[in-house]
Amino acid sequence: MGLLSRKATCNTHGQDSSYFLGWEEYEKNPYDEIKNPDGIIQMGLAENQLSFDLIESWLEKNPDAANFQRQGQSIFRELALFQDYHGLPSFKNAMADFMSENRGNRVSFDPNKLVLTAGATPANETLMFCLANPGEAFLLPTPYYPGFDRDLKWRTGVEIVPIQCTSSNGFRITKSALEEAYEQAQKLNLKVKGVLITNPSNPLGTTTTRSELNHLLDFVSRKNIHLISDEIYSGTVFNSPGFISVMEVLKEKKLENTDVFKRVHIVYSLSKDLGLPGFRVGVIYSNDDIVVATATKMSSFGLISSQTQYLLSALLSDKNFTKNYLKENQIRLKNRHKKLVSGLEAAGIECLKSNAGLFCWVDMRHLLTSNTFEAEIELWKKIVYDVKLNISPGSSCHCNEPGWFRVCFANMSEDTLKVALNRLKMFVDGPSSTTRSQSEHQRLKSLRKMKVSNWVFRLSFHDREPEER
């Protein structure tokens, strides 16, 4: 082991989270309607598979884009040799226009302030490298996306301090919660460099309110720190209230030429709104010229292929397509969300009221044997191994109340969703209504006792090796 770096041998990636362990169990026994009808159904993956047919139809009608041609002539050589990490101008222009359209054209985006990255993961990590030093901290409202423990911390050395939000007000961000998190960081001798939010929220599926955005801007202004708004779900808002970007609030407050304007940064991606995670398309938008210049240099470690940029520049430049796609995709998400919520209600399970995203924040507190995170993990084990549904426990999202789960609904067919909901209802109704094989019970019983990871309960700072603090 001495031949390897501390990074290679330490355990700070977060792979031991139940969020990732559920994926591993699914991959061992994936559900298939024909080949493996008793397998695990993946409800822990926030993918949008509801509108692929719209994109496929566009590709059939626009063969030049898919075949790397311009007016019938091949541009393969041109794309194959393109290496400018600033990106194709046509793609950056199309992306800036699409981001504006996604926000009702209430704000505009300057293509020169866009930095292209291979997805939102490197976009967030790059911003950490630009805005904070190892051992400094960002505040994140809980519950938050479990992958942030990897994306923001693992390679950068940046720490996460939770802003504790509770179900009493629908997990909204409050002034007092912001101040308490800041004070907690100070007690730990951590210098706070900023706040990062997801809007719409992952895992809550709710949009950030205008009041919350005002609180956040006032807070970062007073503390002289940064605000990152991860808006990768902005096009998934399917119900009122509508989506409000932090850029809109900056404009409304007439902060364009102020210092705080330079300290607000946006992350966006096409992985959720267009359902293209495999294309690896993300962007950073910043009003700080130094951040843009530095992030652009760093983007050479994770570029978007020129072929992908060319194809998507053509797709996003087709305004008829983008307008129809956004509208139809939101209709489909709304319908699918309704089916999940009604199916859960039939099983006696409620959700946090939500209006966006590819998931619901599901309340299973009444199914716990005790009000503890250990009981939450035991329930999660039963749902994974007995019911054979992979969902994400709230503890993996750093929720401070046991019994909440994130359940995804857009990464499967409607028939598969019906199977999943039927399984869950049979489980809730009781053992007499559920057929469980002896082997499944034995496997659950013989599972290694998976204690809730320390990182669920403690600040990430204490989980690092001493040399990495």
Coordinates of C-alpha atoms in Angstrom, one line a residue:
M1 CA 0.0 0.0 0.0
G2 CA 3.0 2.3 0.5
L3 CA 3.4 2.5 -3.2
L4 CA 0.1 4.2 -3.6
S5 CA -1.0 7.8 -2.7
R6 CA -3.2 8.6 0.3
K7 CA -5.9 9.6 -2.1
A8 CA -5.9 6.0 -3.5
T9 CA -6.0 4.3 -0.1
C10 CA -8.2 6.6 1.9
N11 CA -12.0 6.0 2.4
T12 CA -13.4 9.5 1.7
H13 CA -15.1 8.8 -1.6
G14 CA -18.4 8.1 0.1
Q15 CA -18.8 4.7 -1.7
D16 CA -19.9 3.1 1.6
S17 CA -23.1 5.2 1.5
S18 CA -26.4 3.3 1.4
Y19 CA -27.1 5.4 -1.7
F20 CA -24.3 3.6 -3.6
L21 CA -24.8 0.2 -1.9
G22 CA -28.3 0.1 -3.2
W23 CA -27.1 0.5 -6.7
E24 CA -24.6 -2.3 -6.2
E25 CA -27.5 -4.6 -5.1
Y26 CA -29.6 -3.6 -8.1
E27 CA -26.7 -4.4 -10.5
K28 CA -26.4 -7.9 -9.0
N29 CA -30.1 -8.6 -9.6
P30 CA -31.7 -6.1 -12.1
Y31 CA -35.4 -6.4 -12.8
D32 CA -36.5 -7.3 -16.3
E33 CA -40.1 -7.8 -17.2
I34 CA -39.3 -11.0 -19.2
K35 CA -35.9 -12.2 -18.2
N36 CA -35.9 -11.4 -14.4
P37 CA -39.4 -10.5 -13.2
D38 CA -38.4 -11.1 -9.6
G39 CA -35.3 -8.8 -9.8
I40 CA -34.7 -5.5 -8.0
I41 CA -36.4 -2.4 -9.6
Q42 CA -34.1 0.6 -9.8
M43 CA -35.9 3.6 -8.1
G44 CA -32.7 5.2 -6.9
L45 CA -31.6 6.6 -10.2
A46 CA -32.7 10.1 -11.2
E47 CA -32.8 9.6 -15.0
N48 CA -35.3 11.1 -17.4
Q49 CA -36.4 8.4 -19.8
L50 CA -39.9 9.8 -20.6
S51 CA -39.1 11.8 -23.7
F52 CA -36.5 9.9 -25.6
D53 CA -39.0 9.5 -28.5
L54 CA -39.0 13.3 -29.0
I55 CA -35.3 13.4 -29.5
E56 CA -35.2 10.3 -31.6
S57 CA -37.8 11.8 -33.9
W58 CA -35.8 14.9 -34.3
L59 CA -32.7 12.9 -35.2
E60 CA -34.6 11.1 -37.9
K61 CA -35.7 14.4 -39.4
N62 CA -32.2 15.9 -39.1
P63 CA -29.7 13.3 -40.4
D64 CA -27.0 15.9 -41.0
A65 CA -26.5 16.5 -37.3
A66 CA -26.3 12.8 -36.4
N67 CA -24.0 12.0 -39.4
F68 CA -21.7 14.9 -38.8
Q69 CA -22.5 16.7 -42.0
R70 CA -23.2 20.3 -42.9
Q71 CA -25.5 20.9 -45.9
G72 CA -24.9 17.3 -47.0
Q73 CA -21.0 17.5 -46.8
S74 CA -19.0 15.6 -44.2
I75 CA -17.3 17.7 -41.5
F76 CA -15.8 14.6 -39.7
R77 CA -12.2 15.8 -40.2
E78 CA -13.1 19.3 -38.9
L79 CA -14.7 17.8 -35.7
A80 CA -12.0 15.2 -35.2
L81 CA -9.3 17.8 -35.1
F82 CA -11.1 20.4 -33.0
Q83 CA -9.4 20.7 -29.6
D84 CA -10.2 24.3 -28.4
Y85 CA -11.2 23.9 -24.7
H86 CA -13.3 27.1 -25.0
G87 CA -15.8 24.9 -27.1
L88 CA -17.6 25.3 -30.3
P89 CA -19.0 28.9 -30.5
S90 CA -22.2 27.6 -32.1
F91 CA -22.8 25.2 -29.2
K92 CA -22.1 27.8 -26.5
N93 CA -24.5 30.2 -28.2
A94 CA -27.2 27.5 -28.4
M95 CA -26.7 26.5 -24.8
A96 CA -26.9 30.1 -23.5
D97 CA -30.2 30.6 -25.5
F98 CA -31.6 27.3 -24.2
M99 CA -30.8 28.2 -20.6
S100 CA -32.6 31.5 -21.1
E101 CA -35.6 29.7 -22.7
N102 CA -35.7 27.3 -19.8
R103 CA -36.2 30.3 -17.5
G104 CA -39.0 31.8 -19.6
N105 CA -36.6 34.3 -21.2
R106 CA -36.8 36.4 -18.0
V107 CA -33.0 36.4 -17.9
S108 CA -30.3 36.1 -20.6
F109 CA -26.9 34.4 -20.5
D110 CA -23.7 35.6 -22.1
P111 CA -22.0 32.7 -24.0
N112 CA -18.6 34.2 -23.1
K113 CA -19.3 33.6 -19.4
L114 CA -20.1 29.9 -20.0
V115 CA -17.5 27.2 -19.2
L116 CA -18.1 23.8 -20.8
T117 CA -17.5 20.7 -18.6
A118 CA -18.2 17.0 -19.0
G119 CA -21.3 17.0 -16.9
A120 CA -22.4 18.8 -13.7
T121 CA -20.1 16.6 -11.5
P122 CA -16.9 18.3 -12.8
A123 CA -18.7 21.6 -13.0
N124 CA -19.3 21.6 -9.3
E125 CA -15.9 20.2 -8.5
T126 CA -14.2 22.8 -10.7
L127 CA -16.0 25.6 -8.8
M128 CA -14.7 24.1 -5.5
F129 CA -11.2 24.3 -6.9
C130 CA -11.8 27.9 -8.0
L131 CA -13.5 29.2 -4.9
A132 CA -12.1 27.3 -1.9
N133 CA -8.8 25.9 -0.5
P134 CA -8.5 22.5 1.1
G135 CA -9.9 22.6 4.6
E136 CA -12.3 25.5 3.8
A137 CA -16.0 24.9 3.8
F138 CA -19.2 25.3 1.9
L139 CA -22.6 25.2 3.5
L140 CA -25.3 22.9 2.0
P141 CA -29.0 22.7 3.0
T142 CA -30.1 19.2 4.1
P143 CA -31.2 16.9 2.7
Y144 CA -28.8 17.1 -0.2
Y145 CA -27.7 14.9 -3.1
P146 CA -25.5 12.1 -1.7
G147 CA -23.0 12.5 -4.6
F148 CA -22.0 15.9 -3.3
D149 CA -19.9 14.1 -0.6
R150 CA -17.8 12.8 -3.6
D151 CA -18.1 15.7 -6.0
L152 CA -17.3 18.6 -3.7
K153 CA -14.9 17.0 -1.2
W154 CA -13.1 14.0 -2.4
R155 CA -10.4 15.5 -4.6
T156 CA -10.6 19.2 -3.5
G157 CA -10.2 18.8 0.2
V158 CA -13.2 21.2 0.7
E159 CA -15.5 20.5 3.7
I160 CA -19.3 20.4 3.8
V161 CA -21.2 21.9 6.7
P162 CA -24.9 21.1 6.7
I163 CA -27.6 23.8 6.9
Q164 CA -30.2 21.8 8.9
C165 CA -33.6 22.0 7.4
T166 CA -36.6 20.2 8.8
S167 CA -40.0 18.8 7.8
S168 CA -41.8 21.3 10.1
N169 CA -41.7 23.9 7.3
G170 CA -41.2 21.5 4.3
F171 CA -37.4 21.6 4.6
R172 CA -37.2 25.3 3.6
I173 CA -34.1 27.3 4.1
T174 CA -34.4 29.8 7.0
K175 CA -32.3 32.7 8.2
S176 CA -31.7 31.0 11.5
A177 CA -30.6 27.7 9.9
L178 CA -28.1 29.7 7.7
E179 CA -26.7 31.4 10.8
E180 CA -26.5 28.2 12.8
A181 CA -24.6 26.4 10.1
Y182 CA -22.1 29.4 9.8
E183 CA -21.6 29.4 13.6
Q184 CA -21.1 25.6 13.6
A185 CA -18.3 26.0 10.9
Q186 CA -16.6 28.6 13.0
K187 CA -16.7 26.3 16.1
L188 CA -14.9 23.8 14.0
N189 CA -12.4 26.4 12.8
L190 CA -13.6 26.1 9.3
K191 CA -13.5 29.2 7.0
V192 CA -16.8 29.3 5.1
K193 CA -16.3 30.2 1.4
G194 CA -19.9 29.9 0.2
V195 CA -23.3 28.2 0.1
L196 CA -24.3 25.6 -2.5
I197 CA -28.0 24.9 -3.3
T198 CA -29.8 22.7 -5.8
N199 CA -32.8 24.5 -7.4
P200 CA -35.0 22.6 -7.9
S201 CA -33.9 20.6 -5.0
N202 CA -32.5 17.1 -5.2
P203 CA -33.9 15.1 -3.3
L204 CA -36.9 17.2 -2.3
G205 CA -38.3 17.9 -5.8
T206 CA -39.3 21.4 -4.8
T207 CA -38.3 24.8 -6.3
T208 CA -36.5 27.4 -4.1
T209 CA -38.9 30.2 -3.2
R210 CA -38.2 33.9 -4.0
S211 CA -38.1 34.5 -0.2
E212 CA -35.4 31.8 0.2
L213 CA -33.3 33.2 -2.6
N214 CA -33.5 36.7 -1.0
H215 CA -32.4 35.2 2.3
L216 CA -29.5 33.5 0.6
L217 CA -28.4 36.6 -1.3
D218 CA -28.6 38.7 1.8
F219 CA -26.6 36.1 3.7
V220 CA -23.8 35.7 1.2
S221 CA -23.6 39.5 0.8
R222 CA -23.2 40.0 4.6
K223 CA -20.7 37.2 5.0
N224 CA -18.8 38.2 1.8
I225 CA -18.9 34.6 0.5
H226 CA -20.1 32.8 -2.7
L227 CA -23.4 31.3 -3.8
I228 CA -23.5 28.4 -6.2
S229 CA -26.9 27.5 -7.6
D230 CA -27.0 24.0 -9.2
E231 CA -30.0 24.4 -11.6
I232 CA -29.7 21.1 -13.5
Y233 CA -33.4 20.3 -12.9
S234 CA -34.7 23.7 -14.0
G235 CA -36.5 22.3 -17.0
T236 CA -38.3 19.6 -15.0
V237 CA -40.7 22.0 -13.2
F238 CA -44.1 20.6 -14.0
N239 CA -46.4 22.4 -11.5
S240 CA -46.8 25.8 -9.8
P241 CA -45.0 27.6 -8.3
G242 CA -42.7 28.0 -11.3
F243 CA -38.9 28.0 -11.4
I244 CA -37.1 31.1 -10.2
S245 CA -33.4 31.3 -11.1
V246 CA -31.1 33.1 -8.8
M247 CA -30.2 35.2 -11.8
E248 CA -33.7 36.6 -11.9
V249 CA -33.5 37.7 -8.3
L250 CA -30.2 39.3 -8.8
K251 CA -31.8 41.3 -11.7
E252 CA -34.8 42.2 -9.7
K253 CA -32.7 43.5 -6.8
K254 CA -30.6 45.5 -9.3
L255 CA -27.4 43.8 -8.2
E256 CA -25.8 43.4 -11.6
N257 CA -23.0 45.8 -11.1
T258 CA -22.3 45.0 -7.4
D259 CA -19.6 42.8 -5.8
V260 CA -22.1 40.1 -4.9
F261 CA -23.0 39.7 -8.6
K262 CA -19.5 38.3 -9.2
R263 CA -19.9 35.8 -6.3
V264 CA -23.0 34.1 -7.7
H265 CA -22.4 31.1 -10.0
I266 CA -24.7 28.7 -11.8
V267 CA -24.2 25.0 -12.7
Y268 CA -26.3 23.5 -15.5
S269 CA -26.4 20.3 -17.4
L270 CA -28.4 18.5 -20.1
S271 CA -28.5 15.2 -18.1
K272 CA -31.9 15.8 -16.5
D273 CA -33.9 18.2 -18.7
L274 CA -33.0 16.4 -21.9
G275 CA -32.2 13.0 -20.3
L276 CA -28.7 12.8 -21.8
P277 CA -26.4 11.8 -18.9
G278 CA -24.2 9.7 -21.2
F279 CA -23.5 12.7 -23.4
R280 CA -21.6 14.3 -20.4
V281 CA -22.7 17.9 -21.0
G282 CA -22.4 20.5 -18.2
V283 CA -21.7 24.2 -17.9
I284 CA -20.5 26.7 -15.3
Y285 CA -21.9 30.2 -15.6
S286 CA -20.1 33.0 -13.7
N287 CA -20.0 36.7 -13.8
D288 CA -16.4 36.7 -12.4
D289 CA -13.9 36.9 -15.2
I290 CA -11.2 35.2 -13.2
V291 CA -13.4 32.3 -12.3
V292 CA -14.4 31.9 -16.0
A293 CA -10.7 32.0 -17.1
T294 CA -9.5 29.6 -14.4
A295 CA -12.4 27.1 -14.9
T296 CA -11.9 27.2 -18.7
K297 CA -8.2 26.1 -18.2
M298 CA -9.3 23.4 -15.8
S299 CA -11.9 22.2 -18.2
S300 CA -9.1 20.6 -20.3
F301 CA -9.3 17.7 -17.8
G302 CA -12.9 16.9 -18.8
L303 CA -13.9 18.2 -22.2
I304 CA -17.2 17.7 -24.1
S305 CA -16.4 15.9 -27.4
S306 CA -16.6 18.1 -30.5
Q307 CA -19.0 15.6 -32.0
T308 CA -21.4 15.9 -29.1
Q309 CA -21.2 19.7 -29.2
Y310 CA -22.0 19.8 -32.9
L311 CA -25.0 17.5 -32.6
L312 CA -26.4 19.4 -29.7
S313 CA -25.8 22.8 -31.2
A314 CA -28.1 21.8 -34.0
L315 CA -30.7 20.3 -31.7
L316 CA -30.8 23.3 -29.3
S317 CA -30.8 25.8 -32.2
D318 CA -34.1 24.4 -33.4
K319 CA -36.4 26.6 -31.4
N320 CA -39.6 24.8 -32.5
F321 CA -38.1 21.6 -31.1
T322 CA -36.9 23.1 -27.8
K323 CA -40.2 24.8 -27.2
N324 CA -42.3 21.7 -27.9
Y325 CA -39.9 19.4 -26.0
L326 CA -39.9 21.5 -22.8
K327 CA -43.7 21.7 -22.8
E328 CA -44.3 18.0 -23.6
N329 CA -41.6 16.7 -21.2
Q330 CA -43.1 18.7 -18.3
I331 CA -46.6 17.2 -19.1
R332 CA -45.2 13.7 -19.1
L333 CA -43.3 14.3 -15.8
K334 CA -46.4 15.7 -14.2
N335 CA -48.5 12.6 -15.2
R336 CA -45.8 10.2 -14.0
H337 CA -45.4 12.1 -10.7
K338 CA -49.2 11.9 -10.2
K339 CA -49.1 8.1 -10.8
L340 CA -46.4 7.6 -8.2
V341 CA -48.1 9.8 -5.6
S342 CA -51.5 8.2 -6.1
G343 CA -49.9 4.7 -5.9
L344 CA -48.1 5.5 -2.7
E345 CA -51.3 7.0 -1.2
A346 CA -53.0 3.7 -2.0
A347 CA -50.4 2.0 0.1
G348 CA -50.9 4.6 2.9
I349 CA -47.7 6.5 2.2
E350 CA -47.5 10.2 1.8
C351 CA -44.9 12.5 0.1
L352 CA -43.6 16.0 0.5
K353 CA -45.6 18.2 -1.9
S354 CA -43.4 18.7 -4.9
N355 CA -43.5 20.4 -8.3
A356 CA -40.2 19.5 -10.0
G357 CA -37.5 16.9 -10.5
L358 CA -37.5 13.2 -11.3
F359 CA -38.3 11.9 -7.8
C360 CA -40.5 12.3 -4.7
W361 CA -39.4 12.8 -1.1
V362 CA -41.4 10.0 0.5
D363 CA -42.5 9.9 4.2
M364 CA -42.2 6.4 5.7
R365 CA -41.7 7.4 9.3
H366 CA -44.8 5.4 10.3
L367 CA -43.2 2.2 9.0
L368 CA -40.1 2.6 11.3
T369 CA -39.9 0.3 14.4
S370 CA -38.3 3.3 16.2
N371 CA -37.5 6.9 15.5
T372 CA -33.8 6.2 14.8
F373 CA -31.5 6.0 11.8
E374 CA -30.8 2.4 12.6
A375 CA -34.5 1.6 12.1
E376 CA -34.5 3.6 8.8
I377 CA -31.6 1.4 7.6
E378 CA -33.4 -1.8 8.7
L379 CA -36.5 -0.7 6.8
W380 CA -34.3 0.2 3.7
K381 CA -32.8 -3.3 3.8
K382 CA -36.3 -4.9 3.8
I383 CA -37.4 -2.8 0.9
V384 CA -34.2 -3.6 -1.1
Y385 CA -34.0 -7.3 -0.3
D386 CA -37.6 -8.3 0.4
V387 CA -39.6 -5.9 -1.7
K388 CA -36.8 -5.6 -4.2
L389 CA -37.0 -1.9 -4.8
N390 CA -33.8 0.2 -4.7
I391 CA -34.7 3.5 -3.1
S392 CA -32.4 6.0 -1.3
P393 CA -32.7 6.4 2.5
G394 CA -32.8 9.9 3.8
S395 CA -29.7 9.3 5.9
S396 CA -27.7 9.0 2.7
C397 CA -28.9 12.5 1.9
H398 CA -27.9 13.7 5.3
C399 CA -31.5 14.3 6.4
N400 CA -31.6 14.9 10.1
E401 CA -35.0 13.1 10.5
P402 CA -35.2 9.3 10.1
G403 CA -37.9 7.8 7.9
W404 CA -37.7 9.8 4.7
F405 CA -36.7 8.2 1.3
R406 CA -36.1 9.5 -2.2
V407 CA -38.0 7.5 -4.8
C408 CA -37.4 8.1 -8.5
F409 CA -40.1 7.7 -11.1
A410 CA -38.9 8.8 -14.6
N411 CA -36.2 6.1 -15.3
M412 CA -38.7 3.2 -15.9
S413 CA -41.7 2.3 -17.9
E414 CA -45.2 2.9 -16.6
D415 CA -45.7 -0.9 -16.4
T416 CA -42.6 -1.2 -14.2
L417 CA -43.8 1.6 -12.0
K418 CA -47.0 -0.3 -11.5
V419 CA -45.1 -3.5 -10.5
A420 CA -43.0 -1.5 -8.0
L421 CA -46.1 0.2 -6.4
N422 CA -47.9 -3.1 -6.2
R423 CA -44.9 -4.7 -4.4
L424 CA -44.7 -1.8 -2.0
K425 CA -48.4 -2.0 -1.2
M426 CA -48.2 -5.7 -0.5
F427 CA -45.3 -5.1 1.8
V428 CA -47.1 -2.3 3.8
D429 CA -50.3 -4.4 4.0
G430 CA -48.3 -7.0 5.9
P431 CA -46.6 -10.4 5.6
S432 CA -49.9 -12.2 5.1
S433 CA -50.3 -10.3 1.8
T434 CA -46.8 -10.8 0.6
T435 CA -45.1 -13.9 -0.6
R436 CA -41.5 -13.9 0.6
S437 CA -39.2 -16.9 -0.1
Q438 CA -37.2 -18.5 2.7
S439 CA -34.0 -17.7 0.9
E440 CA -34.8 -14.0 0.8
H441 CA -35.4 -14.0 4.6
Q442 CA -32.1 -15.9 5.2
R443 CA -30.2 -13.5 3.0
L444 CA -31.6 -10.5 4.9
K445 CA -30.8 -12.2 8.2
S446 CA -27.2 -13.1 7.2
L447 CA -26.4 -9.6 5.9
R448 CA -23.4 -8.1 7.4
K449 CA -24.6 -5.6 10.0
M450 CA -24.3 -2.4 8.1
K451 CA -24.1 0.3 10.7
V452 CA -25.1 3.7 9.5
S453 CA -21.9 5.3 8.3
N454 CA -20.3 7.9 10.6
W455 CA -20.5 10.4 7.8
V456 CA -24.3 10.4 8.0
F457 CA -24.2 11.7 11.6
R458 CA -21.0 13.7 11.8
L459 CA -19.5 16.6 9.8
S460 CA -17.4 15.4 7.0
F461 CA -14.3 17.1 8.5
H462 CA -13.9 14.4 11.2
D463 CA -14.0 11.6 8.6
R464 CA -10.8 12.7 6.8
E465 CA -7.4 11.3 7.5
P466 CA -5.4 13.7 9.7
E467 CA -3.1 14.5 6.7
E468 CA -6.0 15.5 4.6
R469 CA -7.7 18.0 7.0

